[in-house]
PDB file of C-alpha atoms in Angstrom:
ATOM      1  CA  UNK Z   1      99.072 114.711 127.656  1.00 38.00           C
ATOM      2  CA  UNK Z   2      99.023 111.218 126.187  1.00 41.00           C
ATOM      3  CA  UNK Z   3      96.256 109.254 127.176  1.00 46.00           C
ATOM      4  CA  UNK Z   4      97.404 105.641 127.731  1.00 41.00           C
ATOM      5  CA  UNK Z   5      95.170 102.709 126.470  1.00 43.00           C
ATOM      6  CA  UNK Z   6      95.411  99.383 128.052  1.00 43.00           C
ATOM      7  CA  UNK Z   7      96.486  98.023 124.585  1.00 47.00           C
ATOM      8  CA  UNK Z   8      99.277 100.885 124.253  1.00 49.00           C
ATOM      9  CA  UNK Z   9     100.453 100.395 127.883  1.00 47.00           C
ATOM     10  CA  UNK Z  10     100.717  96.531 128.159  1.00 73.00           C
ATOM     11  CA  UNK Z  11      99.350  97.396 131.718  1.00 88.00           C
ATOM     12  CA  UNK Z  12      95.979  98.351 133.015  1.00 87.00           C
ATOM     13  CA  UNK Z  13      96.209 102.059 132.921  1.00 83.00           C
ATOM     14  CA  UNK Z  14      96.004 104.654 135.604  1.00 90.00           C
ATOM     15  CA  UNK Z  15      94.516 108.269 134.955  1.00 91.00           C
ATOM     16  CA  UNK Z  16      97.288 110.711 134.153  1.00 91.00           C
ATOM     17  CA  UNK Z  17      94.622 113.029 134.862  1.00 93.00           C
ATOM     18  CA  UNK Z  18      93.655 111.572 138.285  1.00 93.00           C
ATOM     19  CA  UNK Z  19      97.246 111.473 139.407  1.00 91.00           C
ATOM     20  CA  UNK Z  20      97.454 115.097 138.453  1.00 92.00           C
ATOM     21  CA  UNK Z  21      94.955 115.797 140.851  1.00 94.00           C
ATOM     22  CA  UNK Z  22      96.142 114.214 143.544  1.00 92.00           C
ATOM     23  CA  UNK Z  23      99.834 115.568 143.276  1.00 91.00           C
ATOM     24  CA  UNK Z  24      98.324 119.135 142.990  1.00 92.00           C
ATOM     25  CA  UNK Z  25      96.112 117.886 146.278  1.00 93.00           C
ATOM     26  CA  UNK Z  26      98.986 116.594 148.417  1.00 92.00           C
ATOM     27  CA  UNK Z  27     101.526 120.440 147.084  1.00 93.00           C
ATOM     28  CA  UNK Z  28      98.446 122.359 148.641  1.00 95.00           C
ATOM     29  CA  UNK Z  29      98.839 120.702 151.923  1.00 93.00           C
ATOM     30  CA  UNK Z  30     101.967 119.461 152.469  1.00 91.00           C
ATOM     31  CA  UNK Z  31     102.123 118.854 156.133  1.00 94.00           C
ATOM     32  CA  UNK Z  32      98.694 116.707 155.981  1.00 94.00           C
ATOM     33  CA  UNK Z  33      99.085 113.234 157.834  1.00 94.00           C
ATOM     34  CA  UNK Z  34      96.523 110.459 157.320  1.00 94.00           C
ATOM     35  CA  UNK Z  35      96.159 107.977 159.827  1.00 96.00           C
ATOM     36  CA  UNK Z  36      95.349 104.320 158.739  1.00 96.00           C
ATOM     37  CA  UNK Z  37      93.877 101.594 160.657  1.00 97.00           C
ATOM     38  CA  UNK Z  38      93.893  97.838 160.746  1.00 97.00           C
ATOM     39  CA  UNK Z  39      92.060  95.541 163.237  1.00 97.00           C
ATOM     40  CA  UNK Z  40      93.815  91.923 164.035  1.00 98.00           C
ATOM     41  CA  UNK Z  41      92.161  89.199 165.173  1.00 98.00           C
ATOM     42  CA  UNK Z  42      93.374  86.002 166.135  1.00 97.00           C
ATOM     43  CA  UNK Z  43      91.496  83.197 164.581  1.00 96.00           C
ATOM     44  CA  UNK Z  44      93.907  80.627 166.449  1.00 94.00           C
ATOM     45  CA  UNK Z  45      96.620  78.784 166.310  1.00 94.00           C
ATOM     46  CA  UNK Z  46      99.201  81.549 164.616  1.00 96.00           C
ATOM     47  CA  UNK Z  47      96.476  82.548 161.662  1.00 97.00           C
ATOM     48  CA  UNK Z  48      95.180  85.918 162.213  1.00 97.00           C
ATOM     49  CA  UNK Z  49      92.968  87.458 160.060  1.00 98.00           C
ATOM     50  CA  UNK Z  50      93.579  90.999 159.426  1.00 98.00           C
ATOM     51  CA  UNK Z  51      90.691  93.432 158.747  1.00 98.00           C
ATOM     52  CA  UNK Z  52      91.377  97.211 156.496  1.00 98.00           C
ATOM     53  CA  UNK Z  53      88.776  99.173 155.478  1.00 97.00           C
ATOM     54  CA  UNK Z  54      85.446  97.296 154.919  1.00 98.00           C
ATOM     55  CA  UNK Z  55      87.849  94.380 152.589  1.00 97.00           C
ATOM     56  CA  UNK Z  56      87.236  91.044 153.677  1.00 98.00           C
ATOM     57  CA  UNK Z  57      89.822  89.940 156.114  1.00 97.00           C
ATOM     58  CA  UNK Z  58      93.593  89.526 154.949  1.00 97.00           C
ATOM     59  CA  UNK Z  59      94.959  86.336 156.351  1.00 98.00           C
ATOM     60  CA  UNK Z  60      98.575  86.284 157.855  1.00 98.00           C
ATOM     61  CA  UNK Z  61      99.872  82.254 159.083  1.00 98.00           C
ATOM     62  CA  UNK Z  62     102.871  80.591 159.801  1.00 97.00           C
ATOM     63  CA  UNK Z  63     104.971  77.914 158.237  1.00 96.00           C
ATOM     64  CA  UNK Z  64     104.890  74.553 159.821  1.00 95.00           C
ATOM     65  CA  UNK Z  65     108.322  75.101 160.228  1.00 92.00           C
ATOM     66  CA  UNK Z  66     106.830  77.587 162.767  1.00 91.00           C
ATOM     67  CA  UNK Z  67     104.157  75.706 163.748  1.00 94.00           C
ATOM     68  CA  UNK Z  68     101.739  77.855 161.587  1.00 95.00           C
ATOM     69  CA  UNK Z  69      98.890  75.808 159.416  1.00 96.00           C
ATOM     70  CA  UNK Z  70     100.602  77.482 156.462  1.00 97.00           C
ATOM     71  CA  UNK Z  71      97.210  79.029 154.318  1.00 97.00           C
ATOM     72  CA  UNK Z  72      98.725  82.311 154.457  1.00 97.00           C
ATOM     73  CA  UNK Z  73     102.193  84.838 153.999  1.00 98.00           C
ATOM     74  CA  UNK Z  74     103.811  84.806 157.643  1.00 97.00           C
ATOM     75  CA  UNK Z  75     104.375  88.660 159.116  1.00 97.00           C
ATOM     76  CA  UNK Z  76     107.911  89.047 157.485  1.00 97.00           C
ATOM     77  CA  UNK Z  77     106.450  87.398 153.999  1.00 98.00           C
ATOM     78  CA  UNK Z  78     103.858  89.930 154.781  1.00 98.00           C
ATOM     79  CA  UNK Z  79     106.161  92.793 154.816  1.00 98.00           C
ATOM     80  CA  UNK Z  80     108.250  91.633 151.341  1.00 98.00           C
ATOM     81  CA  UNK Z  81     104.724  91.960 149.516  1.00 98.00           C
ATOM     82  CA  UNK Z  82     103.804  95.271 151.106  1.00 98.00           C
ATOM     83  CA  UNK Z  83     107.434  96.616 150.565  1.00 98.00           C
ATOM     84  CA  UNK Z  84     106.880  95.012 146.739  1.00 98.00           C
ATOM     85  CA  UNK Z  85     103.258  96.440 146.501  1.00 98.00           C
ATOM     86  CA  UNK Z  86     104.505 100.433 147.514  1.00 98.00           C
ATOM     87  CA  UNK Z  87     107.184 100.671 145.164  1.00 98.00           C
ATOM     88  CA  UNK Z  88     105.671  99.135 142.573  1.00 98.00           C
ATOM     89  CA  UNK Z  89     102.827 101.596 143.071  1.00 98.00           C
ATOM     90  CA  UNK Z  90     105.512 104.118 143.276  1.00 98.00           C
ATOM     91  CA  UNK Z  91     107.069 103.004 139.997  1.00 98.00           C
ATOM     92  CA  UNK Z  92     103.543 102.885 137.980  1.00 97.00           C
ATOM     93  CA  UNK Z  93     102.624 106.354 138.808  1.00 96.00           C
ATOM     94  CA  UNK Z  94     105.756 108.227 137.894  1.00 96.00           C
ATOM     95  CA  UNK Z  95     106.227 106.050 134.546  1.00 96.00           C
ATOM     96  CA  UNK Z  96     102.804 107.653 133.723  1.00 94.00           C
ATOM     97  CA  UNK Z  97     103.552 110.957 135.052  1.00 93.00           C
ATOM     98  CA  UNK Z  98     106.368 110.962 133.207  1.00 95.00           C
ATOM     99  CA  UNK Z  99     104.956 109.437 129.872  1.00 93.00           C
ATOM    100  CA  UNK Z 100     106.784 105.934 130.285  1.00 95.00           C
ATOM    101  CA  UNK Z 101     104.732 103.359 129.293  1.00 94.00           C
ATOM    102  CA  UNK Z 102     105.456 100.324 130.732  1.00 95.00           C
ATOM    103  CA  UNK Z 103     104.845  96.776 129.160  1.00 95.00           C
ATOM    104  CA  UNK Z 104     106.097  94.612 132.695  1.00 96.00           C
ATOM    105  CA  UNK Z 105     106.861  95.447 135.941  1.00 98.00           C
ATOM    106  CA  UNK Z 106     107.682  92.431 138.375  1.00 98.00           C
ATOM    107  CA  UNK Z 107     109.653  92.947 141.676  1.00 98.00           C
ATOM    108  CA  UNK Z 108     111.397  89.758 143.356  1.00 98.00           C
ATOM    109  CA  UNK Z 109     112.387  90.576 147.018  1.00 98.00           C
ATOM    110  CA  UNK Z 110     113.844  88.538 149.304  1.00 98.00           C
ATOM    111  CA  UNK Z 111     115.084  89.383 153.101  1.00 98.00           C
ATOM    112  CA  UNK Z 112     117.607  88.024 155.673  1.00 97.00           C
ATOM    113  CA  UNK Z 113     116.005  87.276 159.096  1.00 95.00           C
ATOM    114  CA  UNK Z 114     117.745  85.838 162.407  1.00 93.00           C
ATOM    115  CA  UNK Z 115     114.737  83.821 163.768  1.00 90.00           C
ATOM    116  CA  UNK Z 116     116.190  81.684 166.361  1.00 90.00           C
ATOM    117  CA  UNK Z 117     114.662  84.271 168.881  1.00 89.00           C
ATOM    118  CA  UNK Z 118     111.306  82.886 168.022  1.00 84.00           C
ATOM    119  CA  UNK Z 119     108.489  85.892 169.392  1.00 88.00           C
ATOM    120  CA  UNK Z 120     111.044  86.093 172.723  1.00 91.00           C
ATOM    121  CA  UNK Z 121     110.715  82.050 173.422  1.00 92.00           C
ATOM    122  CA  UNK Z 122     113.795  80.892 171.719  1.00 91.00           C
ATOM    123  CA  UNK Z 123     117.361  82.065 171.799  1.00 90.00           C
ATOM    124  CA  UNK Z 124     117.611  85.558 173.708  1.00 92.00           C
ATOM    125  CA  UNK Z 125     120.894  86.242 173.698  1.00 93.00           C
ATOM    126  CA  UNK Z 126     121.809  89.758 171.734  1.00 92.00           C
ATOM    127  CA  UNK Z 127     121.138  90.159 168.106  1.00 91.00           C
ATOM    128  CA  UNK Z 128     119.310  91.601 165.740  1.00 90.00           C
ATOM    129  CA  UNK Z 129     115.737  90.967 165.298  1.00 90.00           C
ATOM    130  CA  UNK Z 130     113.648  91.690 162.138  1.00 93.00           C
ATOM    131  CA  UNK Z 131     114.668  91.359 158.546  1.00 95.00           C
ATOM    132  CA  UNK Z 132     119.178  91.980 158.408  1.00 95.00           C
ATOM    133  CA  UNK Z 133     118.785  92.843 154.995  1.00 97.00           C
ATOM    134  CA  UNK Z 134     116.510  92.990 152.274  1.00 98.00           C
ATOM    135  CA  UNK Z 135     117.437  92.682 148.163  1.00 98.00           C
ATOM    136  CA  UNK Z 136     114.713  93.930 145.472  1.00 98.00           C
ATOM    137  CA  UNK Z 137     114.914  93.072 142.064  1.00 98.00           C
ATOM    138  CA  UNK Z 138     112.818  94.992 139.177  1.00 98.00           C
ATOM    139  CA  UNK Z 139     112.461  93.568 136.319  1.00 98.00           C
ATOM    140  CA  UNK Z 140     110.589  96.739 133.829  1.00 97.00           C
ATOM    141  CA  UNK Z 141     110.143  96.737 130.348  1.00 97.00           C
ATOM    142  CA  UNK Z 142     108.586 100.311 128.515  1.00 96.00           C
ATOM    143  CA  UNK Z 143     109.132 102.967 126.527  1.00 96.00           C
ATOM    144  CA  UNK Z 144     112.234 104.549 127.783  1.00 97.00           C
ATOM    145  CA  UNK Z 145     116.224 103.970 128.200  1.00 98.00           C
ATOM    146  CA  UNK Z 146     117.490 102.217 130.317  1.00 97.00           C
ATOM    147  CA  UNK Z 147     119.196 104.545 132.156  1.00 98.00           C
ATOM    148  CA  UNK Z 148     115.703 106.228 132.580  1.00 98.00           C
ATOM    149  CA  UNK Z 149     113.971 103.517 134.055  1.00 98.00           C
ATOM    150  CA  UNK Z 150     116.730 103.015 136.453  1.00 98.00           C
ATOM    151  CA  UNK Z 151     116.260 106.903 137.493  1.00 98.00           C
ATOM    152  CA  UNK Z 152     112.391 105.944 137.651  1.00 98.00           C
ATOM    153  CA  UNK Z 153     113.136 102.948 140.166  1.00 98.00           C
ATOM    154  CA  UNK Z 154     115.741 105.262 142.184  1.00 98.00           C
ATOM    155  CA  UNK Z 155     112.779 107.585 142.221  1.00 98.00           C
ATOM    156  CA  UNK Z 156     110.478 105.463 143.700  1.00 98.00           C
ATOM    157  CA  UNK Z 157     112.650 103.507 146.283  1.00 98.00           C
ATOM    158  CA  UNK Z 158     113.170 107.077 147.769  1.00 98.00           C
ATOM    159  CA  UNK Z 159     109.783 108.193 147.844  1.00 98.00           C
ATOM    160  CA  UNK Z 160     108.265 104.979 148.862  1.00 98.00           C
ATOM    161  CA  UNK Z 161     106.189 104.884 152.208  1.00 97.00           C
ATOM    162  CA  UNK Z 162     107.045 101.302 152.983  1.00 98.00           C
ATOM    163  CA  UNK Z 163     110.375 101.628 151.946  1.00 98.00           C
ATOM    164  CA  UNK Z 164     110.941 104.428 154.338  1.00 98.00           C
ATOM    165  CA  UNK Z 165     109.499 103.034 157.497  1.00 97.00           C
ATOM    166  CA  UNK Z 166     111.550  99.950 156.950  1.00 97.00           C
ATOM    167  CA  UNK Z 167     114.684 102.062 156.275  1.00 96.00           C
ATOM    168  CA  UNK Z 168     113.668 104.953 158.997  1.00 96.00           C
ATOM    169  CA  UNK Z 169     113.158 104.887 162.690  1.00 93.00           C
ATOM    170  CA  UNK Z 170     109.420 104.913 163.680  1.00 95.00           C
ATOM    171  CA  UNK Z 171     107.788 105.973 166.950  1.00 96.00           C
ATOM    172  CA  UNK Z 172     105.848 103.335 167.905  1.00 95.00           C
ATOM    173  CA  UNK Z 173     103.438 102.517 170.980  1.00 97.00           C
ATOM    174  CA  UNK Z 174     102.468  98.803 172.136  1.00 97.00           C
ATOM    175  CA  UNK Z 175     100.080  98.713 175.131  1.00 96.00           C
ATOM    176  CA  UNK Z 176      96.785  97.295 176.804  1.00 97.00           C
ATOM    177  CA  UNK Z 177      93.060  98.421 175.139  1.00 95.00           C
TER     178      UNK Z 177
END
């Protein structure tokens, strides 16, 4: 295999070695589900800080417009950049499994979202709640055709975590502690 340089790659390289590994981890156990956590605490007002891991806390606000102190992404900004984030995760790793060295990857998403409902306060009647649509654009520059790094961006919209729990009915539970 190649090994990629920082210099080579434009962007700070992954190990082609260390994604080996964990693809040949994840085809001998293919049914294995992780669980992942997050704690959210409000701080007040509408900022919440948002705690992963042992990271220091990851700050979600609201607009003024929504009566938010605006230091932070609001929920559904939230959700572009973690949408953005997994599939351009997705896209890194295959161009390097696959030998594509990239020079630029950017994604610009944007997302249509009724919000005269307001959290259940505002307008009730019937509609749609959460994001109507949502538009990504990549814009990728590396070693390959076009037509190739097209393929690699339809690979990783499909595979995509993130992707598929916004595209995909989830079972989810909201209740008391």
């Amino acid at each position: 295999m190649t090994q990629l340089t920082a210099e080579s790659q434009g962007l700070r390289p992954v190990s082609q070695e260390g994604l080996k590994e964990l693809a040949d981890k994840a085809r001998s156990n293919p049914n294995k589900v992780a669980t992942v956590r997050a704690k959210t605490v409000l701080e007040g007002q509408f900022r919440n800080l948002n705690y992963v891991r042992d990271l220091p806390a990851h700050v979600i606000d609201e607009p003024p417009t929504l009566l938010g102190q605006d230091t932070a992404p609001n929920p559904s900004e939230a959700v572009l950049a973690a949408l953005g984030s997994c599939l351009s995760v997705g896209i890194h790793a295959n161009a390097i499994a696959r030998d594509i060295q990239l020079t630029k990857l950017e994604l610009e998403l944007e997302g249509d979202i009724n919000i005269t409902g307001v959290w259940g306060i505002g307008d009730l009647s019937e509609k749609r709640l959460g994001f109507s649509d949502i538009r990504v654009k990549v814009a990728i520059e590396g070693n390959a055709s076009r037509e190739d790094l097209d393929a690699l961006v339809a690979h990783a919209n499909a595979w995509s975590p993130v992707a598929n729990t916004l595209r995909l009915p989830v079972n989810m539970e909201v209740s008391l502690a």
